[in-house]
mmCIF file of C-alpha atoms and ligand atoms in Angstrom:
data_model
loop_
_atom_site.group_PDB
_atom_site.id
_atom_site.type_symbol
_atom_site.label_atom_id
_atom_site.label_comp_id
_atom_site.label_asym_id
_atom_site.label_seq_id
_atom_site.Cartn_x
_atom_site.Cartn_y
_atom_site.Cartn_z
ATOM 1 C CA MET A 1 33.971 13.686 -2.237
ATOM 2 C CA ALA A 2 34.567 17.018 -3.611
ATOM 3 C CA VAL A 3 33.313 19.412 -6.317
ATOM 4 C CA LEU A 4 36.315 20.548 -8.285
ATOM 5 C CA GLU A 5 37.354 23.753 -10.101
ATOM 6 C CA ILE A 6 36.510 23.495 -13.869
ATOM 7 C CA LEU A 7 39.072 24.921 -15.982
ATOM 8 C CA LYS A 8 38.026 27.599 -18.406
ATOM 9 C CA TYR A 9 39.123 28.449 -21.667
ATOM 10 C CA PRO A 10 41.872 29.881 -22.786
ATOM 11 C CA ASP A 11 43.581 27.641 -19.641
ATOM 12 C CA PRO A 12 46.663 26.035 -21.489
ATOM 13 C CA LEU A 13 45.595 22.720 -19.895
ATOM 14 C CA LEU A 14 42.719 22.323 -22.016
ATOM 15 C CA LYS A 15 45.005 22.548 -25.256
ATOM 16 C CA LYS A 16 47.120 19.303 -24.143
ATOM 17 C CA ARG A 17 46.597 15.650 -24.813
ATOM 18 C CA SER A 18 45.764 13.619 -21.916
ATOM 19 C CA GLU A 19 47.652 10.471 -21.052
ATOM 20 C CA LYS A 20 46.667 6.943 -20.622
ATOM 21 C CA VAL A 21 45.559 5.584 -17.443
ATOM 22 C CA GLU A 22 47.950 2.735 -16.557
ATOM 23 C CA ARG A 23 46.722 1.888 -13.412
ATOM 24 C CA ILE A 24 43.194 2.332 -11.509
ATOM 25 C CA ASP A 25 44.490 2.866 -8.017
ATOM 26 C CA GLU A 26 42.843 4.828 -5.153
ATOM 27 C CA GLY A 27 43.587 8.337 -6.505
ATOM 28 C CA VAL A 28 42.079 7.611 -9.892
ATOM 29 C CA LYS A 29 39.055 6.109 -8.085
ATOM 30 C CA ARG A 30 38.700 9.178 -6.199
ATOM 31 C CA LEU A 31 39.399 11.344 -9.015
ATOM 32 C CA ILE A 32 36.393 9.873 -10.824
ATOM 33 C CA GLN A 33 33.952 10.302 -7.845
ATOM 34 C CA ASP A 34 34.957 14.005 -7.536
ATOM 35 C CA MET A 35 34.340 14.365 -11.357
ATOM 36 C CA LYS A 36 30.846 12.981 -11.071
ATOM 37 C CA GLU A 37 30.254 15.131 -8.083
ATOM 38 C CA THR A 38 31.513 18.014 -10.210
ATOM 39 C CA MET A 39 29.566 17.393 -13.260
ATOM 40 C CA TYR A 40 26.435 17.287 -11.247
ATOM 41 C CA TYR A 41 26.926 20.026 -8.959
ATOM 42 C CA SER A 42 27.761 21.982 -12.868
ATOM 43 C CA SER A 43 24.603 20.429 -14.251
ATOM 44 C CA GLY A 44 26.797 19.222 -16.872
ATOM 45 C CA ILE A 45 26.051 15.930 -19.009
ATOM 46 C CA GLY A 46 29.478 14.741 -19.056
ATOM 47 C CA LEU A 47 33.169 15.959 -17.928
ATOM 48 C CA ALA A 48 36.939 14.865 -18.948
ATOM 49 C CA ALA A 49 39.310 14.777 -16.576
ATOM 50 C CA PRO A 50 41.568 17.373 -18.350
ATOM 51 C CA GLN A 51 38.844 19.943 -17.537
ATOM 52 C CA VAL A 52 39.837 19.606 -13.604
ATOM 53 C CA GLY A 53 43.409 19.896 -14.472
ATOM 54 C CA VAL A 54 44.186 16.251 -14.506
ATOM 55 C CA LEU A 55 45.734 15.127 -17.667
ATOM 56 C CA LEU A 56 44.298 11.844 -17.953
ATOM 57 C CA ARG A 57 41.994 9.909 -20.334
ATOM 58 C CA ILE A 58 39.114 9.687 -17.995
ATOM 59 C CA VAL A 59 35.023 10.614 -18.773
ATOM 60 C CA VAL A 60 32.116 10.707 -16.643
ATOM 61 C CA MET A 61 28.759 10.963 -18.251
ATOM 62 C CA ASP A 62 25.038 11.282 -17.403
ATOM 63 C CA VAL A 63 23.059 11.990 -20.616
ATOM 64 C CA SER A 64 19.837 10.797 -18.876
ATOM 65 C CA PRO A 65 18.164 14.272 -18.453
ATOM 66 C CA LEU A 66 18.172 14.217 -22.574
ATOM 67 C CA ASP A 67 18.075 10.916 -23.250
ATOM 68 C CA PRO A 68 16.589 8.490 -20.480
ATOM 69 C CA LYS A 69 18.203 5.358 -21.895
ATOM 70 C CA HIS A 70 21.535 6.356 -20.743
ATOM 71 C CA ASP A 71 22.234 7.024 -17.120
ATOM 72 C CA PHE A 72 25.579 7.533 -15.360
ATOM 73 C CA PHE A 73 29.148 5.812 -16.624
ATOM 74 C CA ALA A 74 32.922 6.564 -16.356
ATOM 75 C CA ILE A 75 34.929 5.243 -18.817
ATOM 76 C CA ILE A 76 38.732 5.124 -18.541
ATOM 77 C CA ASN A 77 41.073 5.075 -21.686
ATOM 78 C CA PRO A 78 38.050 5.418 -24.195
ATOM 79 C CA GLU A 79 38.505 4.795 -28.027
ATOM 80 C CA ILE A 80 36.056 5.007 -30.951
ATOM 81 C CA VAL A 81 35.722 1.859 -32.273
ATOM 82 C CA SER A 82 32.958 2.686 -34.924
ATOM 83 C CA GLU A 83 31.383 5.224 -36.180
ATOM 84 C CA GLU A 84 28.168 6.243 -38.707
ATOM 85 C CA GLY A 85 26.637 9.033 -40.040
ATOM 86 C CA GLU A 86 26.479 12.535 -39.593
ATOM 87 C CA ILE A 87 24.875 15.045 -37.159
ATOM 88 C CA GLU A 88 24.763 19.007 -36.533
ATOM 89 C CA HIS A 89 24.076 19.987 -33.201
ATOM 90 C CA GLU A 90 23.957 22.971 -30.878
ATOM 91 C CA GLU A 91 26.664 22.013 -28.099
ATOM 92 C CA GLY A 92 27.994 24.060 -24.967
ATOM 93 C CA CYS A 93 30.656 23.154 -22.544
ATOM 94 C CA LEU A 94 31.548 23.830 -19.011
ATOM 95 C CA SER A 95 34.862 24.894 -19.923
ATOM 96 C CA VAL A 96 33.691 27.719 -22.606
ATOM 97 C CA PRO A 97 31.004 29.676 -20.768
ATOM 98 C CA ASP A 98 28.266 31.186 -22.772
ATOM 99 C CA CYS A 99 29.059 29.427 -25.944
ATOM 100 C CA GLN A 100 26.598 27.793 -27.771
ATOM 101 C CA GLU A 101 27.416 26.671 -31.306
ATOM 102 C CA LYS A 102 26.833 24.040 -33.906
ATOM 103 C CA VAL A 103 29.048 21.183 -34.530
ATOM 104 C CA LYS A 104 29.279 18.439 -36.948
ATOM 105 C CA ARG A 105 29.716 14.974 -35.209
ATOM 106 C CA ARG A 106 29.117 11.455 -36.191
ATOM 107 C CA GLU A 107 25.414 10.289 -35.444
ATOM 108 C CA LYS A 108 25.908 6.766 -33.825
ATOM 109 C CA ILE A 109 29.305 5.612 -32.453
ATOM 110 C CA LEU A 110 30.878 2.626 -29.993
ATOM 111 C CA VAL A 111 33.164 3.550 -27.667
ATOM 112 C CA ARG A 112 35.388 0.794 -25.779
ATOM 113 C CA GLY A 113 37.352 1.354 -22.544
ATOM 114 C CA MET A 114 37.555 0.447 -18.974
ATOM 115 C CA SER A 115 35.384 0.434 -16.316
ATOM 116 C CA LEU A 116 36.243 1.990 -12.843
ATOM 117 C CA GLU A 117 36.439 -1.966 -11.633
ATOM 118 C CA GLY A 118 39.171 -2.609 -14.702
ATOM 119 C CA SER A 119 37.029 -4.597 -16.813
ATOM 120 C CA GLU A 120 36.511 -4.112 -20.687
ATOM 121 C CA ILE A 121 32.999 -2.001 -21.260
ATOM 122 C CA GLU A 122 31.598 -0.738 -24.435
ATOM 123 C CA VAL A 123 29.148 2.484 -24.428
ATOM 124 C CA GLY A 124 27.645 4.482 -27.082
ATOM 125 C CA GLY A 125 24.666 4.633 -29.140
ATOM 126 C CA GLU A 126 23.181 7.379 -31.487
ATOM 127 C CA GLY A 127 22.139 11.015 -30.917
ATOM 128 C CA ILE A 128 22.988 12.793 -27.486
ATOM 129 C CA VAL A 129 24.881 10.068 -26.045
ATOM 130 C CA ALA A 130 27.243 10.033 -29.311
ATOM 131 C CA ILE A 131 27.508 13.626 -29.550
ATOM 132 C CA ALA A 132 28.625 13.854 -25.905
ATOM 133 C CA LEU A 133 31.295 11.118 -25.810
ATOM 134 C CA GLN A 134 32.779 12.521 -28.888
ATOM 135 C CA HIS A 135 33.019 16.112 -27.188
ATOM 136 C CA GLU A 136 34.537 14.621 -24.147
ATOM 137 C CA ILE A 137 36.905 12.521 -26.098
ATOM 138 C CA ASP A 138 37.796 15.902 -27.729
ATOM 139 C CA HIS A 139 38.648 17.041 -24.371
ATOM 140 C CA LEU A 140 41.136 14.166 -23.907
ATOM 141 C CA ASN A 141 43.091 15.265 -27.286
ATOM 142 C CA GLY A 142 43.084 18.914 -26.188
ATOM 143 C CA THR A 143 40.295 19.757 -28.547
ATOM 144 C CA VAL A 144 37.578 22.022 -27.332
ATOM 145 C CA ILE A 145 34.196 23.319 -29.424
ATOM 146 C CA LEU A 146 35.903 26.369 -30.204
ATOM 147 C CA ASP A 147 38.352 24.351 -32.333
ATOM 148 C CA ARG A 148 35.401 22.932 -34.535
ATOM 149 C CA ILE A 149 33.679 26.138 -35.397
ATOM 150 C CA SER A 150 34.570 28.658 -38.132
ATOM 151 C CA ARG A 151 37.499 31.236 -37.494
ATOM 152 C CA LEU A 152 34.931 34.091 -37.456
ATOM 153 C CA LYS A 153 32.881 32.634 -34.635
ATOM 154 C CA ARG A 154 35.897 32.060 -32.625
ATOM 155 C CA GLU A 155 37.107 35.461 -33.137
ATOM 156 C CA ILE A 156 33.878 36.531 -32.024
ATOM 157 C CA TYR A 157 34.259 34.643 -28.831
ATOM 158 C CA ARG A 158 37.604 35.281 -27.924
ATOM 159 C CA ASN A 159 36.882 39.271 -28.345
ATOM 160 C CA LYS A 160 33.807 38.866 -26.085
ATOM 161 C CA LEU A 161 35.879 37.085 -23.559
ATOM 162 C CA LYS A 162 38.359 40.177 -24.050
ATOM 163 C CA LYS A 163 35.577 42.648 -23.539
ATOM 164 C CA GLU A 164 34.236 40.842 -20.370
ATOM 165 C CA ARG A 165 37.554 40.771 -18.719
ATOM 166 C CA ARG A 166 38.018 44.574 -18.911
ATOM 167 C CA LYS A 167 34.603 45.178 -17.541
ATOM 168 C CA GLU A 168 36.211 42.892 -14.556
ATOM 169 C CA GLU A 169 39.497 45.043 -14.510
ATOM 170 C CA THR A 170 37.504 48.597 -14.454
ATOM 171 C CA PRO A 171 35.383 48.430 -11.419
HETATM 172 ZN ZN1 LIG B 201 33.280 20.474 -22.925
#
């Protein structure tokens, strides 16, 4: 297993749509193990493959620190099959450091996909697991939280990034 590098905004790969996994081979299995290790190492509750530079529809998640009803799972080719309600919640993202913004999501969702063993699985529920799943599925479609907040807030974040970069360049 290995801790992988997490791509940071504005890396262009974060804007790309990921492809469906056609075959769960050794490479996919290894990737999922590495994503799991990377997520725990970074103290995240979810991670999508494009965040580690692989444009495949794979998500790993463990929201148990916030909701003990849901522990670790990996889901391949996840698709939302039902959704209900609305909720607004402050989200962060390992690919968008120092950004905590309120994002509107569905309150309850059901997601269908494949397990590592290739069998059909359903995951979901309400609250944090629903929010995290929508956040990670967004990544598979090239969307980050900055795309879900106001233009003004997005500009403020971009300017902050630019300033920090300038600081790094001038020692
Ligand atoms: Zn994220």
